Short mmCIF file of C-alpha atoms in Angstrom, two decimals:
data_model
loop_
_atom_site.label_atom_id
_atom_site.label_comp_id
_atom_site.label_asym_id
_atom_site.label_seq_id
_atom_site.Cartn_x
_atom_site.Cartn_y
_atom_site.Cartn_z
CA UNK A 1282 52.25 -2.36 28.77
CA UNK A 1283 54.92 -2.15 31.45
CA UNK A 1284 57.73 -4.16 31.67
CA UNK A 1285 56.81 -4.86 34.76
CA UNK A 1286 53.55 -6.33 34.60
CA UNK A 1287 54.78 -8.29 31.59
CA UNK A 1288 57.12 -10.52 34.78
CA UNK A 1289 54.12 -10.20 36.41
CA UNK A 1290 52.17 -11.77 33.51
CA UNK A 1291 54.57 -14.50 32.73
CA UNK A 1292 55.93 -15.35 36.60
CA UNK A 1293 59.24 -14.14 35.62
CA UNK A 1294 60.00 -11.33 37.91
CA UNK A 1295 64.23 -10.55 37.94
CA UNK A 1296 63.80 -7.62 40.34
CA UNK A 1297 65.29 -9.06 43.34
CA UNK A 1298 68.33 -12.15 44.09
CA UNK A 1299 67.87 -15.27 42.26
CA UNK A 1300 66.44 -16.95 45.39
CA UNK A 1301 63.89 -14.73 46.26
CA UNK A 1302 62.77 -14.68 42.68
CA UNK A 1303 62.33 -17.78 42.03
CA UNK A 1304 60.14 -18.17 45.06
CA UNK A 1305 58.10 -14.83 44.37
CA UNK A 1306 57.40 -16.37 40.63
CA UNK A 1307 56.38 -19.98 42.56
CA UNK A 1308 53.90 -17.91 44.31
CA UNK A 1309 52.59 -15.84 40.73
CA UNK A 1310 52.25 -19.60 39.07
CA UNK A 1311 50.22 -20.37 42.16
CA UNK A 1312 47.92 -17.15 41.68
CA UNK A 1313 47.35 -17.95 38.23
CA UNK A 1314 46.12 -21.41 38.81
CA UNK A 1315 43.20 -19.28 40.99
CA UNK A 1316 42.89 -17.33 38.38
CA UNK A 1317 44.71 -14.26 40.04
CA UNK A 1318 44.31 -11.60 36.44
CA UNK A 1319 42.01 -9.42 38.40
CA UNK A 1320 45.15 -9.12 41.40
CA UNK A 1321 47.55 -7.96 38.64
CA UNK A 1322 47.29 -4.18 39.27
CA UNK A 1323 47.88 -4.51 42.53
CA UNK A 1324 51.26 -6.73 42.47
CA UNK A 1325 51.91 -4.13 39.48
CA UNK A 1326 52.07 -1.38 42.30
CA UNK A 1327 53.53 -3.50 44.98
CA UNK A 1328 56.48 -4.59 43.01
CA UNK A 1329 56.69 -0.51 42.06
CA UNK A 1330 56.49 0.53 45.63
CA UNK A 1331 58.13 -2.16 47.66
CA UNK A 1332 62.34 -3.28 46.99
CA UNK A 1333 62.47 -5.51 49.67
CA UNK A 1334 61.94 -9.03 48.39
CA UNK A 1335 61.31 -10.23 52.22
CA UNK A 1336 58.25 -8.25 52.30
CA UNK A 1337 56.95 -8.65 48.97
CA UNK A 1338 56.87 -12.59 49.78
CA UNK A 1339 54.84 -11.79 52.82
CA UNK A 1340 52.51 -9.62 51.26
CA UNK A 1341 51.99 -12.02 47.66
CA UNK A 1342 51.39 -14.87 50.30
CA UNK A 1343 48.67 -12.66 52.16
CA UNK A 1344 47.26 -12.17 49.00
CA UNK A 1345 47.18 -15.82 47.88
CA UNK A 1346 45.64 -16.90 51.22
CA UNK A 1347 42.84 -13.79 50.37
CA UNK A 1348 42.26 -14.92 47.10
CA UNK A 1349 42.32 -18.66 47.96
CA UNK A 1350 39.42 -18.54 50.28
CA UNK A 1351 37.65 -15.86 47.74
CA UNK A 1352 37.33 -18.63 45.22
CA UNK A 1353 36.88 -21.57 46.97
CA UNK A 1354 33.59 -19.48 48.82
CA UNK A 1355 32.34 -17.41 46.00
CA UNK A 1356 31.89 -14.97 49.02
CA UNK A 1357 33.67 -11.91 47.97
CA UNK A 1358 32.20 -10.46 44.63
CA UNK A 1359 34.32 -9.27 41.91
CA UNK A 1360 33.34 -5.60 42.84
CA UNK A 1361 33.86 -6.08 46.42
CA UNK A 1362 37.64 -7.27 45.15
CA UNK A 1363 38.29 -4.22 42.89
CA UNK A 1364 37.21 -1.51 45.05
CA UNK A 1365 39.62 -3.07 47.69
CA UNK A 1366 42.27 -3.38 46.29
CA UNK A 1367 41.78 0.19 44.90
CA UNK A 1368 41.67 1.24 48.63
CA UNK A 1369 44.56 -0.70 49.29
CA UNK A 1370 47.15 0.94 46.53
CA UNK A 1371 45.92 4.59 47.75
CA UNK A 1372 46.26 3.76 51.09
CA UNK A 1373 49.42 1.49 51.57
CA UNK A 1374 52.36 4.11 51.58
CA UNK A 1375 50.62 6.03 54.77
CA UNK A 1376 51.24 3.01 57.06
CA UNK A 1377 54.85 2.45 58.76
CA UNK A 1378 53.99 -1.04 58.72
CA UNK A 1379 52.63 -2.36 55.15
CA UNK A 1380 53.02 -5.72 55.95
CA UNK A 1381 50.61 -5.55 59.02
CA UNK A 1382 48.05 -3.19 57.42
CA UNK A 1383 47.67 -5.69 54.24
CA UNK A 1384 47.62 -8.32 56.64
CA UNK A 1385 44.36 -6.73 58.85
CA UNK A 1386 42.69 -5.11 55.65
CA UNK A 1387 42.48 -8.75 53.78
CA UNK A 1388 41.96 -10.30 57.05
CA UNK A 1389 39.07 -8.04 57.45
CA UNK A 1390 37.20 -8.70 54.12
CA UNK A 1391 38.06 -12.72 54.31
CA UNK A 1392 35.37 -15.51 55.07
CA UNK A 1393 35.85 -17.14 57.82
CA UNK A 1394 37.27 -20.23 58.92
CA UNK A 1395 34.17 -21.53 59.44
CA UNK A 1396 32.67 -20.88 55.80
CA UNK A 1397 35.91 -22.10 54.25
CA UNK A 1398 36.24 -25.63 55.77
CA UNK A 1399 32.27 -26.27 54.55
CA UNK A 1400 33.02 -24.79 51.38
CA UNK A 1401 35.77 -27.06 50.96
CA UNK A 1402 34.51 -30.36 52.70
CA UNK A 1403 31.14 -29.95 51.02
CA UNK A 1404 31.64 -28.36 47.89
CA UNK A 1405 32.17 -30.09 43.90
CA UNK A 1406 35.13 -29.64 42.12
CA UNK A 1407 35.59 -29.32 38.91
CA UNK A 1408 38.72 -31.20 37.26
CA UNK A 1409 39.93 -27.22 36.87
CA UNK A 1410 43.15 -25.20 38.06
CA UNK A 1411 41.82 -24.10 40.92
CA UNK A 1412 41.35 -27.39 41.76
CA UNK A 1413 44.64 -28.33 41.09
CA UNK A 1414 45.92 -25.75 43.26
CA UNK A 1415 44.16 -27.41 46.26
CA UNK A 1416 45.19 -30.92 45.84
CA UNK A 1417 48.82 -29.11 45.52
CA UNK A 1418 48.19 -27.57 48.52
CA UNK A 1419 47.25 -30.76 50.44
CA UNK A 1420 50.17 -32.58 48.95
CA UNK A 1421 52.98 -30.08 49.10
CA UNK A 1422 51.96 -30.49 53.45
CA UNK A 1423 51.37 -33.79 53.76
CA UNK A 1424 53.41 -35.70 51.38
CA UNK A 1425 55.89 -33.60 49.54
CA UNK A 1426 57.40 -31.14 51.91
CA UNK A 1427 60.93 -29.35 50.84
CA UNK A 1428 59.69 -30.86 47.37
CA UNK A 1429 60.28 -28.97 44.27
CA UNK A 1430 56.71 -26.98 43.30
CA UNK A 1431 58.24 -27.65 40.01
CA UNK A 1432 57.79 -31.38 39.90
CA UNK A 1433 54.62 -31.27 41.64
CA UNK A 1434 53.13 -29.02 38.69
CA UNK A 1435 53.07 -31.70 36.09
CA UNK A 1436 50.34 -33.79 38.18
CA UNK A 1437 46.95 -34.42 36.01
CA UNK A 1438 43.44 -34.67 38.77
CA UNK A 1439 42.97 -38.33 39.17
CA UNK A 1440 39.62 -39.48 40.42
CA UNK A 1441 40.20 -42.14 43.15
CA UNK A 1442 36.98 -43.72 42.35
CA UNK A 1443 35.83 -43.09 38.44
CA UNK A 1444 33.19 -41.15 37.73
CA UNK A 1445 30.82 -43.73 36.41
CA UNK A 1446 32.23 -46.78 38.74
CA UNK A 1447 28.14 -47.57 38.74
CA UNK A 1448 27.82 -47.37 35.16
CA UNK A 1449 30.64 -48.45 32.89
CA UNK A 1450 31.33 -52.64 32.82
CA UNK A 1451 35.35 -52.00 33.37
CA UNK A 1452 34.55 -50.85 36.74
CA UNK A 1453 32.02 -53.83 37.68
CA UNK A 1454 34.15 -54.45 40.63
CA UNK A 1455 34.12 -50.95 42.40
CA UNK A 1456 30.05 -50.65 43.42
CA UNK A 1457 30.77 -54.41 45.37
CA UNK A 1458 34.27 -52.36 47.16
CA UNK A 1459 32.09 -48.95 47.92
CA UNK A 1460 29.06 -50.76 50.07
CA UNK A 1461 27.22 -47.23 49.01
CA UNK A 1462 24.53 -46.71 46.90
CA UNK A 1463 24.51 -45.23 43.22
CA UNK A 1464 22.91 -42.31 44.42
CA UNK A 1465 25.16 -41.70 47.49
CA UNK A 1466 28.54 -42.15 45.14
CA UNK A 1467 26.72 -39.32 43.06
CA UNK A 1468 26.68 -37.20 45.77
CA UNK A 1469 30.55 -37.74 46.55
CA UNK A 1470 32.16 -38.57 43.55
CA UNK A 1471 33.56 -34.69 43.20
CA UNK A 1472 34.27 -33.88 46.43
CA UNK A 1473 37.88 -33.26 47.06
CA UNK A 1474 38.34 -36.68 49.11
CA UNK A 1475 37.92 -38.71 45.87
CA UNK A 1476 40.25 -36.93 44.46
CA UNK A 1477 44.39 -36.69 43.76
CA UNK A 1478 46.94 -35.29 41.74
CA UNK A 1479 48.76 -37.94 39.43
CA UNK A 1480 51.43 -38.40 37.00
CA UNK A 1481 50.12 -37.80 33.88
CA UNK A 1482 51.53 -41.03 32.12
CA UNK A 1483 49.98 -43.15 35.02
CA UNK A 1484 46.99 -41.23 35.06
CA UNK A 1485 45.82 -42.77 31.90
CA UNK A 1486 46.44 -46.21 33.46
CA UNK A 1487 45.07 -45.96 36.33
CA UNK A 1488 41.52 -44.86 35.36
CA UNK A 1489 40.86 -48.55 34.54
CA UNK A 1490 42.17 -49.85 37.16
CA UNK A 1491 40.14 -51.39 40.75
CA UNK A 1492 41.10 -49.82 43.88
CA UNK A 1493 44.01 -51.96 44.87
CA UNK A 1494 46.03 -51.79 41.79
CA UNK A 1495 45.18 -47.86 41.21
CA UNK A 1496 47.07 -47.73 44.80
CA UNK A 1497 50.16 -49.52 43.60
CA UNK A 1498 50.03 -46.85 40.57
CA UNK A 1499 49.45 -43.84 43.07
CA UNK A 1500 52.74 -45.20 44.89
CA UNK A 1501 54.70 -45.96 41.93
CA UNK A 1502 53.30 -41.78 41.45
CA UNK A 1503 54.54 -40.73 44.33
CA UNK A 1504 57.98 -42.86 44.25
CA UNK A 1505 58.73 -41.38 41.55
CA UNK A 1506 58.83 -37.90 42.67
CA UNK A 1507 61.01 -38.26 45.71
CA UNK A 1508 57.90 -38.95 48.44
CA UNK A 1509 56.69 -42.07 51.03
CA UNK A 1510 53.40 -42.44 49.10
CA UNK A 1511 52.33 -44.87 51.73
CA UNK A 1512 50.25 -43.00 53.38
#
């Protein structure tokens, strides 16, 4: 096994200035929350190929953004994935402009817009990394912008309203706040708008907690980290 794919493995690539590592190994922790193994072989022969940090950024971000909407759809089959990115390695070096041509081949093979925002707005998710990686996602560009990823990686998936707020006594007082029935909060309760990402520590508090004193906990969360949480 190559050195190489080893910093690929681990999100420890030293190939370039400290800055631009650091960000290209943000990017590989971000991958492996989507559960990026089958990508490997091609960042193995894109860090091989390519020295400029600049454009490896661009094209790892492409990538993300490809495999992102892969996962959250289920569209693209693992086949379909290999065989590109087979095509993509053989073909890369004939192109002046690698950048654009990695940019137009993943566009080309991506869902849609369309798919992804039902996919996302309709779909359940499971208290997973891929998950994670969303709520991340929504947080780093609402809430914690110029944040450091690293502090936002230690969130746990909180459940705004628990899981059986119909069923266990310590939540008697949520069905009363929801106005919905049991079998409409079953139909919602793992959609990503009943979800966030929350300290660990407060985590375990808050999942006992009715809705106005879980949002005192989500701010204290949030405080803590360097954001408004108010919103």
């Amino acid at each position: 096994m190559s050195a190489i794919y080893v910093d690929i493995v681990n999100a420890d690539i030293s190939k370039y200035d400290k800055k631009a590592n650091k960000k290209i190994n943000s990017i590989l922790k971000e991958l492996d929350m989507l559960g990026s193994t089958q990508e490997r072989a091609l960042f193995l022969g894109l860090f091989r190929r390519f020295d400029s940090s600049t454009n490896i950024i661009r094209m790892l971000r492409l990538i993300e953004s490809f495999v992102a909407r892969s996962r959250l759809t289920d569209i693209v089959t693992g086949k379909d994935i290999t065989e590109l990115y087979a095509e993509i390695c053989s073909d890369i070096s004939d192109y002046d402009d690698e950048v654009t041509y990695l940019s137009g081949r993943l566009l080309s093979e991506s869902p849609d817009e369309e798919i992804l925002v039902s996919s996302v707005k309709n779909g359940d998710f499971k208290l997973s990394n891929q998950t994670k990686y969303v709520l991340r996602k929504y947080e780093k560009e609402y809430y914690r912008s110029g944040q450091d990823e690293e502090s936002v990686e230690q969130g746990e998936i909180e459940h705004i309203v628990p899981r059986r707020a119909f069923t266990a006594k310590k939540y008697s007082t949520w069905p009363d706040y929801l106005s919905a029935s049991e079998e409409e909060f079953d139909r919602a309760v793992d959609k990503l708008g009943n979800l966030l990402l929350l300290e660990k520590r407060l985590n375990i508090k808050a999942n006992d907690n009715p809705f106005d004193q879980k949002k005192r906990r989500v701010r204290r969360s949030y405080a803590g980290t360097g954001t408004c949480g108010t919103r």
